[in-house]
């Protein structure tokens, strides 16, 4: 646990007064907003909290159930059960249900590859009928390869259509998927495979990124040398380069999937059966497998897509969330949510600046994208590349913009609103987490006046509050801990294999409430302002990393005696990574070792965890009780006086002595 002095650390104190009312024409643009005024929102929100089971039962009835529930909600935080006794299947609701209702020929997924060989990118469109057939075949093929209901299948792929098929096929047969973002290294795969006890991995030969091939299969091969658990590897051919092959272990997707049974049925799943694991960073070195279950997650993701994005079938919408499916945003809002709503979802394989810096705007124009959902880090980068890239394209199809992952700075918000949205699109700034499954605090686009930088108000059925350690609510504009006081259907049901850690991390801090790990405040309007993580988690370019994980990676290098990692302000990434390192005797601090250490972290965790700064010090600053003085290090990292390249040996221990009284 961090020092109490850190808890209300304010990373941004925004005094933003500009208020943007929901644009009047928005409602027409999406075929009629559901909730059209703040009063209506408030009444519905109150009603949802007065009768949680009633509210969620009504939402759940919009989906199909093989067997209805006996009870909507049983028990309370920390371990509630939702839709007890019900049976359903997520793939059935996202795919088969639409085919059965006569929509088999409609497009479910629009996929665009990164390379543009003759200027024309490769585009594939998958209908619900094709998705049904392909998920059935893969589910059947996986069964032949030994996967049974309740197993965990690891997925390590690029953003190709087969990735969507892979998740849905797991849901179809009742195996949980554990998707690992393609930027993670072999050790990270091996650790997650071990923790999940997963025997089968689905991967690609490679993926495209800025015209380069990322050799995914090689990384999985390396992981198979680090863990003995992996028995089978299914490989999608995407990039076509030579790959090493182990005939006893590896099979090509194109050899096994066409053999699969196209009528393989959707398994009837208990409401609380595991749907997926998704590993995310926490405040210790070991990533935790966040566990989500079937019925509650499905109902929550469906409802948030309906109210927050106003996704509705037959309204000519084309929805694009730019997240990778390797993150929770991709699970809930690239794949499951839009498919549950029967709105076509766009998947783009590559980078926003390949082949040119207008690639996203080109995609929006060519496909007539109506909904764009992305992260502040991307918005800052796109803004930095210049308005000319945006203005070159006709973005008049856009009706709604969304942001997620970190607090958005008002300049980026205003740019998104004016330049991208032409001033006519509402922006939904959605606060949520891997653990929450879906949106928790967010504007409703037809109802909530927005203020740049605020995620505004809680979603229906969400009882969010700013409290202190005793659970007492804080007065307006006073920083505190962001907590959720009542259960919601999309919440995590545990950390895989570690119930004590689940109870301690999320419910051990504030009596009776879910603690999100964020500091926040509410303004006089009641709007929420997220101030950032109050634990040892940093949010780097919208990717969540544990400082301890990076520290462990550094310390595993033979030259390193001790390491401390903190976040630092970074213009594009929001938060950058600063590493303070003391060396073992006999090693020379210098540029060569610095770049070796950066590479070492990339090799141990993945390129996304590369420190932006490595500073050598003879000793790390510590309090009398031996705790590393992280606040001091954060101040030093944020300071402008020392630059990475001119820093040589510095004794931060001296600074520590000067500052000691401040930290204790
Ligand atoms: C952390 C969760 C939810 C999908 C992406 C990240 C930060 C998320 C916002 C937002 C300010 C935000 C929080 C949260 N965060 N959305 N709209 N405004 N901060 O999921 O990796 O589980 O990270 O991201 O700090 O705790 P995640």
XYZ file of C-alpha atoms in Angstrom, residues 293-661:
369
model
C -18.645 -14.075 -16.250
C -21.313 -14.565 -18.870
C -24.725 -13.042 -18.244
C -23.930 -9.932 -16.235
C -21.111 -8.837 -18.534
C -23.280 -9.402 -21.598
C -26.186 -7.409 -20.181
C -23.961 -4.562 -19.029
C -22.056 -4.206 -22.278
C -25.287 -4.326 -24.267
C -26.961 -1.680 -22.124
C -24.000 0.720 -22.178
C -23.719 0.475 -25.973
C -27.407 1.264 -26.201
C -27.481 4.293 -23.907
C -23.952 5.686 -24.135
C -23.245 5.161 -27.833
C -26.882 5.117 -28.950
C -26.056 2.067 -31.026
C -29.168 0.917 -32.787
C -29.674 -1.539 -35.600
C -31.091 -0.482 -38.963
C -30.068 3.162 -38.471
C -27.214 3.176 -40.976
C -24.556 3.300 -38.301
C -20.955 2.214 -38.644
C -19.143 2.128 -35.362
C -15.365 2.278 -34.961
C -13.477 1.795 -31.730
C -9.759 2.095 -32.398
C -8.665 -0.002 -29.414
C -6.840 -3.278 -29.848
C -8.856 -6.337 -28.820
C -5.951 -7.118 -26.486
C -7.385 -4.579 -24.030
C -10.753 -4.556 -22.296
C -11.950 -1.697 -24.498
C -11.504 -4.012 -27.464
C -13.379 -6.848 -25.769
C -16.392 -4.806 -24.717
C -16.505 -2.098 -27.361
C -14.805 -3.388 -30.506
C -16.354 -6.808 -30.385
C -19.126 -7.778 -28.022
C -21.079 -4.556 -27.525
C -21.653 -3.564 -31.173
C -22.384 -7.161 -32.212
C -24.921 -7.485 -29.402
C -26.527 -4.274 -30.720
C -26.366 -5.510 -34.342
C -24.393 -2.478 -35.466
C -21.446 -3.108 -37.807
C -18.096 -2.689 -36.081
C -14.920 -1.651 -37.844
C -11.606 -3.303 -37.063
C -8.419 -1.707 -38.327
C -5.219 -3.710 -38.277
C -2.496 -1.127 -38.146
C -1.076 2.169 -36.999
C -2.752 5.583 -37.360
C 0.206 6.929 -39.328
C 0.706 4.154 -41.856
C 1.197 4.781 -44.668
C 0.442 8.451 -43.857
C -0.747 10.568 -40.951
C -4.265 10.844 -42.363
C -4.941 7.112 -42.303
C -7.720 7.281 -39.688
C -9.493 10.140 -41.425
C -9.221 8.308 -44.699
C -10.881 5.311 -43.024
C -13.662 7.469 -41.553
C -14.362 9.008 -44.953
C -14.245 5.842 -47.061
C -16.359 3.754 -44.689
C -18.671 6.578 -43.602
C -17.947 5.959 -39.903
C -20.667 7.360 -37.623
C -19.161 6.606 -34.193
C -15.504 7.043 -33.283
C -14.218 5.863 -29.902
C -10.563 6.343 -29.053
C -8.063 7.378 -26.353
C -6.701 10.809 -25.370
C -3.165 9.694 -26.193
C -4.224 9.075 -29.802
C -6.105 12.374 -29.941
C -2.997 14.242 -28.766
C -0.830 12.525 -31.378
C -3.316 13.157 -34.188
C -3.647 16.766 -33.147
C 0.126 17.117 -33.147
C 0.347 15.886 -36.726
C -1.710 18.856 -37.831
C -5.241 19.821 -38.838
C -4.454 19.553 -42.546
C -4.682 15.738 -42.329
C -8.168 15.947 -40.903
C -9.380 18.735 -43.154
C -8.379 16.812 -46.269
C -11.234 14.401 -45.589
C -14.997 14.532 -45.471
C -15.889 13.558 -41.911
C -19.540 14.565 -42.158
C -20.658 10.994 -41.400
C -19.475 11.304 -37.790
C -22.293 11.698 -35.269
C -20.720 10.741 -31.949
C -17.212 10.780 -30.517
C -15.950 8.917 -27.497
C -12.830 8.893 -25.358
C -11.484 6.460 -22.781
C -8.414 5.379 -20.905
C -7.098 8.452 -19.125
C -8.190 11.956 -18.279
C -8.453 14.041 -21.437
C -6.855 17.471 -21.366
C -9.286 20.223 -22.370
C -7.192 21.339 -25.404
C -7.356 17.821 -26.811
C -11.100 17.657 -26.043
C -11.766 20.946 -27.798
C -9.725 19.887 -30.828
C -11.600 16.572 -31.003
C -14.880 18.451 -30.757
C -14.120 21.238 -33.224
C -11.761 19.785 -35.792
C -12.820 16.131 -35.855
C -16.457 16.465 -34.849
C -17.059 19.724 -36.702
C -18.639 21.082 -33.511
C -21.742 18.951 -34.052
C -20.885 15.644 -32.328
C -21.338 15.028 -28.619
C -18.267 13.625 -26.877
C -18.714 10.855 -24.356
C -15.757 10.737 -21.954
C -16.230 7.283 -20.481
C -14.576 6.321 -17.218
C -14.280 2.617 -16.541
C -11.744 -0.143 -16.026
C -10.817 -3.681 -16.962
C -12.489 -4.646 -13.701
C -15.780 -2.883 -14.364
C -16.421 -4.592 -17.719
C -18.029 -1.499 -19.226
C -18.772 2.206 -18.847
C -19.355 3.400 -15.287
C -19.224 7.200 -15.352
C -20.079 8.846 -18.642
C -22.292 11.426 -20.294
C -25.356 10.245 -22.198
C -24.962 11.924 -25.583
C -28.495 13.253 -25.920
C -28.884 14.276 -22.297
C -25.735 15.322 -20.471
C -24.143 18.736 -20.963
C -20.415 18.057 -21.167
C -17.454 19.905 -19.694
C -14.047 19.179 -21.256
C -12.068 16.924 -18.934
C -14.971 15.600 -16.871
C -16.490 12.152 -17.348
C -19.643 13.695 -15.828
C -22.188 11.358 -14.178
C -22.661 7.687 -13.268
C -24.380 5.288 -15.645
C -27.694 3.693 -14.670
C -27.415 1.318 -11.767
C -23.978 2.671 -10.844
C -23.651 4.177 -7.380
C -20.357 6.077 -7.599
C -19.038 8.324 -4.855
C -15.955 10.186 -3.688
C -15.125 9.007 -0.208
C -12.350 8.895 2.346
C -10.810 5.719 3.822
C -13.749 5.370 6.196
C -16.234 5.458 3.365
C -17.533 8.929 4.228
C -18.533 11.039 1.282
C -16.334 14.064 0.544
C -17.756 17.547 0.046
C -17.762 19.030 -3.495
C -14.379 19.823 -5.044
C -12.485 17.856 -2.437
C -10.224 15.074 -3.670
C -10.883 11.574 -2.413
C -11.086 7.947 -3.441
C -13.414 6.910 -6.224
C -15.653 4.134 -4.935
C -18.676 2.154 -6.130
C -21.181 1.360 -3.415
C -23.566 -1.097 -5.061
C -23.059 -4.137 -7.295
C -23.325 -3.824 -11.089
C -23.707 -6.716 -13.546
C -20.453 -6.096 -15.475
C -18.191 -6.167 -12.436
C -15.294 -8.573 -12.136
C -16.066 -11.723 -10.198
C -12.540 -12.282 -8.995
C -8.852 -12.448 -9.709
C -8.113 -15.838 -11.218
C -6.796 -18.141 -8.502
C -6.402 -15.441 -5.872
C -9.483 -14.678 -3.822
C -7.555 -13.020 -0.971
C -5.942 -10.587 -3.399
C -9.339 -9.822 -4.963
C -10.877 -9.036 -1.582
C -7.883 -7.035 -0.421
C -7.318 -5.001 -3.591
C -10.867 -3.967 -4.308
C -12.724 -4.296 -1.022
C -10.043 -4.059 1.647
C -9.563 -0.330 1.513
C -12.994 1.207 2.027
C -15.478 -0.728 4.170
C -18.209 -2.331 2.036
C -17.302 -0.568 -1.226
C -15.462 -1.297 -4.447
C -12.287 0.787 -4.570
C -11.296 1.640 -8.115
C -7.703 2.723 -7.494
C -8.389 6.237 -8.775
C -8.448 9.551 -6.992
C -11.205 11.913 -8.080
C -13.421 14.783 -7.064
C -16.958 15.917 -7.833
C -17.656 19.517 -8.719
C -20.599 21.613 -7.562
C -22.717 20.154 -10.385
C -21.975 16.662 -9.148
C -19.733 15.930 -12.132
C -16.824 13.560 -11.614
C -13.224 14.589 -12.396
C -10.719 11.749 -12.424
C -7.376 12.796 -10.953
C -5.430 9.615 -11.661
C -4.315 6.424 -9.992
C -3.516 6.518 -6.305
C -1.791 3.121 -6.320
C 1.432 2.031 -7.981
C -0.242 1.720 -11.339
C 0.625 4.110 -14.141
C -1.370 4.764 -17.243
C 1.023 5.026 -20.160
C -0.596 6.013 -23.435
C -3.823 4.472 -22.166
C -2.034 1.220 -21.263
C -1.997 0.221 -17.680
C 1.338 -0.803 -16.208
C 2.466 -1.595 -12.691
C 5.580 0.274 -11.594
C 6.590 -2.877 -9.669
C 6.465 -4.990 -12.818
C 8.927 -2.671 -14.525
C 11.073 -2.561 -11.406
C 11.196 -6.366 -11.321
C 12.184 -6.440 -14.974
C 15.004 -3.960 -14.333
C 16.269 -5.787 -11.275
C 16.425 -9.027 -13.261
C 19.237 -7.442 -15.307
C 22.668 -8.505 -13.976
C 23.919 -4.915 -13.662
C 21.063 -3.618 -11.548
C 21.135 -3.507 -7.762
C 17.925 -1.603 -7.163
C 15.320 0.170 -9.248
C 12.402 2.494 -8.648
C 9.920 3.371 -11.361
C 7.539 6.313 -11.302
C 5.277 8.068 -13.762
C 6.201 11.432 -15.191
C 4.267 13.933 -17.309
C 4.584 13.126 -21.003
C 3.155 15.271 -23.743
C 1.816 12.449 -25.902
C 1.571 9.447 -23.631
C -0.017 11.370 -20.759
C 2.252 9.524 -18.388
C 5.763 8.452 -19.292
C 7.986 6.001 -17.439
C 10.964 7.192 -15.402
C 13.311 4.596 -13.950
C 15.834 5.335 -11.211
C 18.499 2.684 -11.109
C 21.417 1.938 -8.851
C 24.035 -0.431 -10.203
C 25.972 -3.308 -8.740
C 29.670 -2.735 -8.162
C 31.757 -3.002 -11.300
C 29.139 -1.771 -13.769
C 29.504 1.564 -15.498
C 26.613 3.928 -15.774
C 26.415 5.308 -19.272
C 24.552 5.508 -22.513
C 25.357 1.916 -23.504
C 23.999 0.409 -20.325
C 21.044 2.770 -20.375
C 19.916 1.533 -23.767
C 20.629 -2.071 -22.728
C 18.297 -1.639 -19.771
C 15.565 -0.175 -21.964
C 15.888 -3.147 -24.332
C 15.896 -5.508 -21.381
C 12.537 -4.172 -20.157
C 11.139 -4.474 -23.692
C 12.318 -8.057 -23.772
C 10.911 -8.940 -20.341
C 7.531 -7.213 -20.617
C 7.099 -5.692 -24.055
C 7.926 -2.500 -25.924
C 5.032 -0.681 -24.266
C 6.888 -0.808 -20.929
C 10.136 0.786 -22.174
C 11.252 3.544 -19.783
C 11.348 7.009 -21.302
C 14.104 7.963 -18.880
C 16.678 5.881 -17.070
C 18.578 7.740 -14.385
C 21.495 6.224 -12.574
C 22.037 6.938 -8.915
C 24.389 5.598 -6.292
C 21.456 5.046 -3.969
C 17.705 5.393 -4.044
C 16.149 7.942 -1.712
C 14.505 6.200 1.220
C 12.649 7.185 4.318
C 13.982 6.206 7.736
C 11.637 3.242 7.664
C 13.185 2.128 4.380
C 10.433 3.050 1.924
C 11.465 4.438 -1.423
C 10.440 8.087 -1.576
C 8.326 7.904 -4.663
C 6.915 11.362 -4.355
C 10.421 12.815 -4.410
C 11.278 10.695 -7.424
C 8.127 11.844 -9.194
C 9.127 15.441 -8.553
C 12.616 14.837 -9.865
C 11.280 13.005 -12.923
C 8.878 15.850 -13.636
C 11.600 18.472 -13.202
C 13.079 20.043 -16.277
C 16.527 20.801 -14.984
C 18.104 17.405 -15.744
C 17.773 15.769 -19.123
C 18.190 12.107 -19.795
C 21.362 12.398 -21.801
C 23.356 14.676 -19.566
C 22.502 12.848 -16.356
C 25.360 10.895 -14.930
C 25.716 9.521 -11.459
C 23.572 11.457 -9.073
C 23.141 10.725 -5.454
C 19.460 11.065 -4.856
C 20.129 9.884 -1.330
C 21.362 13.378 -0.524
C 18.162 14.895 -1.797
C 16.312 12.352 0.257
C 17.957 13.570 3.429
C 16.877 17.104 2.635
C 13.329 16.083 1.867
C 12.814 13.305 4.368
C 10.434 15.105 6.679
